[in-house]
Amino acid sequence: MSGPVGTTAILENPAHRPAAGDVIAVRYDPRHPTHLREADAPIWRWPDFLVTVPPAVAGCLVVPAEWMRFRRRLWERRG
């Protein structure tokens, strides 16, 4: 699969600073060809990681604790 060739684009967060005239391999979304990412750039950026992982870990700890608390209170009401 090949995308637009010879097109000027602005890359956000390049993996390294290219020299003038360098050819850069990029990944692009065929549905949105204006969204480009350098092929060597990591998929995850630190802001993405910090927004998703800590809430997921907190949810994995808080939800079971609240569920056990709910069941204990329900059991105490029955008993």
Tab-separated table of N, CA and C in Angstrom:
chain	number	residue	atom	x	y	z
A	1	MET	N	0.849	-1.160	0.000
A	1	MET	CA	0.000	0.000	0.000
A	1	MET	C	0.899	1.227	0.000
A	2	SER	N	0.567	2.179	-0.807
A	2	SER	CA	1.368	3.390	-0.822
A	2	SER	C	0.441	4.575	-0.682
A	3	GLY	N	0.975	5.638	-0.137
A	3	GLY	CA	0.169	6.826	0.099
A	3	GLY	C	0.629	7.966	-0.769
A	4	PRO	N	0.335	9.168	-0.334
A	4	PRO	CA	0.737	10.337	-1.114
A	4	PRO	C	2.257	10.449	-1.182
A	5	VAL	N	2.778	10.641	-2.363
A	5	VAL	CA	4.226	10.731	-2.561
A	5	VAL	C	4.565	12.156	-2.979
A	6	GLY	N	5.633	12.701	-2.400
A	6	GLY	CA	6.069	14.037	-2.778
A	6	GLY	C	5.190	15.138	-2.221
A	7	THR	N	4.429	14.828	-1.184
A	7	THR	CA	3.542	15.815	-0.587
A	7	THR	C	4.219	16.436	0.620
A	8	THR	N	4.043	17.720	0.795
A	8	THR	CA	4.590	18.403	1.959
A	8	THR	C	3.631	18.228	3.120
A	9	ALA	N	4.182	17.888	4.267
A	9	ALA	CA	3.360	17.691	5.460
A	9	ALA	C	4.139	18.136	6.682
A	10	ILE	N	3.428	18.424	7.741
A	10	ILE	CA	4.051	18.785	9.011
A	10	ILE	C	3.939	17.584	9.932
A	11	LEU	N	5.068	17.127	10.445
A	11	LEU	CA	5.086	15.999	11.369
A	11	LEU	C	5.100	16.515	12.799
A	12	GLU	N	4.232	15.953	13.619
A	12	GLU	CA	4.254	16.264	15.038
A	12	GLU	C	5.089	15.209	15.749
A	13	ASN	N	5.939	15.613	16.680
A	13	ASN	CA	6.786	14.727	17.479
A	13	ASN	C	7.617	13.780	16.613
A	14	PRO	N	8.488	14.315	15.771
A	14	PRO	CA	9.334	13.411	14.977
A	14	PRO	C	10.306	12.656	15.869
A	15	ALA	N	10.694	11.461	15.450
A	15	ALA	CA	11.632	10.646	16.229
A	15	ALA	C	13.017	11.292	16.253
A	16	HIS	N	13.415	11.913	15.166
A	16	HIS	CA	14.690	12.631	15.113
A	16	HIS	C	14.532	13.784	14.119
A	17	ARG	N	15.372	14.779	14.258
A	17	ARG	CA	15.276	15.954	13.381
A	17	ARG	C	15.928	15.632	12.035
A	18	PRO	N	15.147	15.646	10.957
A	18	PRO	CA	15.714	15.322	9.649
A	18	PRO	C	16.475	16.514	9.059
A	19	ALA	N	17.411	16.207	8.188
A	19	ALA	CA	18.139	17.260	7.470
A	19	ALA	C	17.305	17.695	6.267
A	20	ALA	N	17.625	18.844	5.743
A	20	ALA	CA	16.898	19.341	4.573
A	20	ALA	C	17.083	18.381	3.403
A	21	GLY	N	16.001	18.032	2.757
A	21	GLY	CA	16.050	17.140	1.604
A	21	GLY	C	15.983	15.660	1.935
A	22	ASP	N	15.939	15.302	3.210
A	22	ASP	CA	15.830	13.890	3.593
A	22	ASP	C	14.458	13.330	3.218
A	23	VAL	N	14.459	12.067	2.867
A	23	VAL	CA	13.206	11.362	2.621
A	23	VAL	C	12.778	10.737	3.943
A	24	ILE	N	11.537	10.951	4.325
A	24	ILE	CA	11.043	10.475	5.608
A	24	ILE	C	9.933	9.465	5.356
A	25	ALA	N	10.076	8.289	5.933
A	25	ALA	CA	9.014	7.279	5.839
A	25	ALA	C	7.962	7.609	6.894
A	26	VAL	N	6.720	7.666	6.471
A	26	VAL	CA	5.631	8.015	7.390
A	26	VAL	C	4.524	6.975	7.311
A	27	ARG	N	3.762	6.911	8.383
A	27	ARG	CA	2.518	6.135	8.400
A	27	ARG	C	1.389	7.144	8.294
A	28	TYR	N	0.375	6.800	7.569
A	28	TYR	CA	-0.762	7.700	7.493
A	28	TYR	C	-2.043	6.890	7.546
A	29	ASP	N	-3.102	7.562	7.961
A	29	ASP	CA	-4.409	6.929	8.042
A	29	ASP	C	-5.106	7.132	6.695
A	30	PRO	N	-5.419	6.058	5.961
A	30	PRO	CA	-6.050	6.214	4.649
A	30	PRO	C	-7.391	6.953	4.719
A	31	ARG	N	-8.072	6.841	5.837
A	31	ARG	CA	-9.350	7.548	5.969
A	31	ARG	C	-9.140	9.039	6.191
A	32	HIS	N	-7.998	9.400	6.793
A	32	HIS	CA	-7.643	10.801	7.057
A	32	HIS	C	-6.191	11.006	6.630
A	33	PRO	N	-5.929	11.183	5.351
A	33	PRO	CA	-4.546	11.251	4.870
A	33	PRO	C	-3.738	12.418	5.434
A	34	THR	N	-4.392	13.377	6.074
A	34	THR	CA	-3.633	14.488	6.644
A	34	THR	C	-3.022	14.125	7.990
A	35	HIS	N	-3.403	12.992	8.588
A	35	HIS	CA	-2.841	12.554	9.864
A	35	HIS	C	-1.636	11.662	9.583
A	36	LEU	N	-0.467	12.208	9.806
A	36	LEU	CA	0.771	11.481	9.530
A	36	LEU	C	1.552	11.244	10.807
A	37	ARG	N	2.333	10.186	10.793
A	37	ARG	CA	3.238	9.890	11.900
A	37	ARG	C	4.496	9.291	11.288
A	38	GLU	N	5.637	9.731	11.787
A	38	GLU	CA	6.888	9.182	11.283
A	38	GLU	C	6.940	7.688	11.590
A	39	ALA	N	7.411	6.897	10.648
A	39	ALA	CA	7.412	5.442	10.805
A	39	ALA	C	8.245	4.990	11.993
A	40	ASP	N	9.316	5.731	12.328
A	40	ASP	CA	10.176	5.360	13.445
A	40	ASP	C	9.672	5.891	14.790
A	41	ALA	N	8.689	6.756	14.764
A	41	ALA	CA	8.191	7.368	16.005
A	41	ALA	C	7.411	6.330	16.811
A	42	PRO	N	7.491	6.409	18.130
A	42	PRO	CA	6.734	5.460	18.947
A	42	PRO	C	5.235	5.697	18.814
A	43	ILE	N	4.469	4.627	18.998
A	43	ILE	CA	3.016	4.738	18.891
A	43	ILE	C	2.461	5.515	20.078
A	44	TRP	N	2.971	5.223	21.292
A	44	TRP	CA	2.503	5.901	22.502
A	44	TRP	C	3.382	7.089	22.806
A	45	ARG	N	2.758	8.192	23.164
A	45	ARG	CA	3.489	9.341	23.671
A	45	ARG	C	3.214	9.420	25.162
A	46	TRP	N	4.082	10.091	25.916
A	46	TRP	CA	3.913	10.163	27.372
A	46	TRP	C	2.565	10.712	27.795
A	47	PRO	N	2.032	11.755	27.179
A	47	PRO	CA	0.705	12.224	27.606
A	47	PRO	C	-0.378	11.159	27.420
A	48	ASP	N	-0.282	10.380	26.333
A	48	ASP	CA	-1.254	9.306	26.127
A	48	ASP	C	-1.161	8.288	27.257
A	49	PHE	N	0.053	7.937	27.622
A	49	PHE	CA	0.286	6.963	28.683
A	49	PHE	C	-0.253	7.478	30.017
A	50	LEU	N	0.046	8.743	30.343
A	50	LEU	CA	-0.357	9.299	31.633
A	50	LEU	C	-1.865	9.510	31.741
A	51	VAL	N	-2.534	9.656	30.611
A	51	VAL	CA	-3.985	9.861	30.641
A	51	VAL	C	-4.722	8.528	30.749
A	52	THR	N	-4.166	7.446	30.229
A	52	THR	CA	-4.901	6.182	30.195
A	52	THR	C	-4.508	5.185	31.282
A	53	VAL	N	-3.236	5.026	31.550
A	53	VAL	CA	-2.792	3.958	32.447
A	53	VAL	C	-3.143	4.202	33.920
A	54	PRO	N	-2.835	5.366	34.514
A	54	PRO	CA	-3.180	5.545	35.936
A	54	PRO	C	-4.676	5.406	36.233
A	55	PRO	N	-5.589	5.978	35.421
A	55	PRO	CA	-7.008	5.740	35.701
A	55	PRO	C	-7.405	4.269	35.557
A	56	ALA	N	-6.784	3.560	34.629
A	56	ALA	CA	-7.097	2.141	34.467
A	56	ALA	C	-6.650	1.347	35.691
A	57	VAL	N	-5.460	1.644	36.198
A	57	VAL	CA	-4.957	0.956	37.392
A	57	VAL	C	-5.825	1.294	38.592
A	58	ALA	N	-6.182	2.564	38.745
A	58	ALA	CA	-7.040	2.976	39.860
A	58	ALA	C	-8.398	2.285	39.770
A	59	GLY	N	-8.938	2.185	38.567
A	59	GLY	CA	-10.219	1.506	38.395
A	59	GLY	C	-10.145	0.036	38.754
A	60	CYS	N	-9.029	-0.600	38.419
A	60	CYS	CA	-8.862	-2.021	38.750
A	60	CYS	C	-8.731	-2.238	40.249
A	61	LEU	N	-8.346	-1.217	40.995
A	61	LEU	CA	-8.248	-1.337	42.445
A	61	LEU	C	-9.522	-0.880	43.148
A	62	VAL	N	-10.118	0.203	42.691
A	62	VAL	CA	-11.272	0.792	43.373
A	62	VAL	C	-12.549	0.007	43.124
A	63	VAL	N	-12.790	-0.409	41.904
A	63	VAL	CA	-14.054	-1.097	41.586
A	63	VAL	C	-14.215	-2.384	42.388
A	64	PRO	N	-13.219	-3.281	42.449
A	64	PRO	CA	-13.408	-4.482	43.273
A	64	PRO	C	-13.571	-4.159	44.763
A	65	ALA	N	-12.863	-3.149	45.267
A	65	ALA	CA	-12.992	-2.790	46.681
A	65	ALA	C	-14.401	-2.282	46.978
A	66	GLU	N	-14.935	-1.448	46.102
A	66	GLU	CA	-16.299	-0.945	46.311
A	66	GLU	C	-17.325	-2.065	46.168
A	67	TRP	N	-17.094	-3.000	45.276
A	67	TRP	CA	-18.002	-4.134	45.098
A	67	TRP	C	-18.028	-4.992	46.365
A	68	MET	N	-16.850	-5.263	46.933
A	68	MET	CA	-16.798	-6.052	48.174
A	68	MET	C	-17.475	-5.302	49.325
A	69	ARG	N	-17.282	-3.984	49.388
A	69	ARG	CA	-17.927	-3.174	50.427
A	69	ARG	C	-19.442	-3.225	50.291
A	70	PHE	N	-19.926	-3.122	49.052
A	70	PHE	CA	-21.360	-3.206	48.803
A	70	PHE	C	-21.917	-4.559	49.233
A	71	ARG	N	-21.228	-5.644	48.877
A	71	ARG	CA	-21.703	-6.991	49.249
A	71	ARG	C	-21.679	-7.193	50.762
A	72	ARG	N	-20.652	-6.672	51.449
A	72	ARG	CA	-20.576	-6.814	52.904
A	72	ARG	C	-21.739	-6.075	53.575
A	73	ARG	N	-22.040	-4.860	53.110
A	73	ARG	CA	-23.168	-4.118	53.693
A	73	ARG	C	-24.483	-4.824	53.426
A	74	LEU	N	-24.633	-5.382	52.234
A	74	LEU	CA	-25.846	-6.119	51.905
A	74	LEU	C	-25.975	-7.345	52.805
A	75	TRP	N	-24.874	-8.042	53.044
A	75	TRP	CA	-24.873	-9.219	53.915
A	75	TRP	C	-25.206	-8.852	55.356
A	76	GLU	N	-24.690	-7.717	55.821
A	76	GLU	CA	-24.978	-7.258	57.195
A	76	GLU	C	-26.449	-6.886	57.366
A	77	ARG	N	-27.062	-6.330	56.345
A	77	ARG	CA	-28.490	-5.974	56.411
A	77	ARG	C	-29.357	-7.226	56.478
A	78	ARG	N	-28.957	-8.277	55.778
A	78	ARG	CA	-29.733	-9.521	55.790
A	78	ARG	C	-29.590	-10.264	57.111
A	79	GLY	N	-28.387	-10.145	57.726
A	79	GLY	CA	-28.067	-10.940	58.905
A	79	GLY	C	-28.649	-10.375	60.133
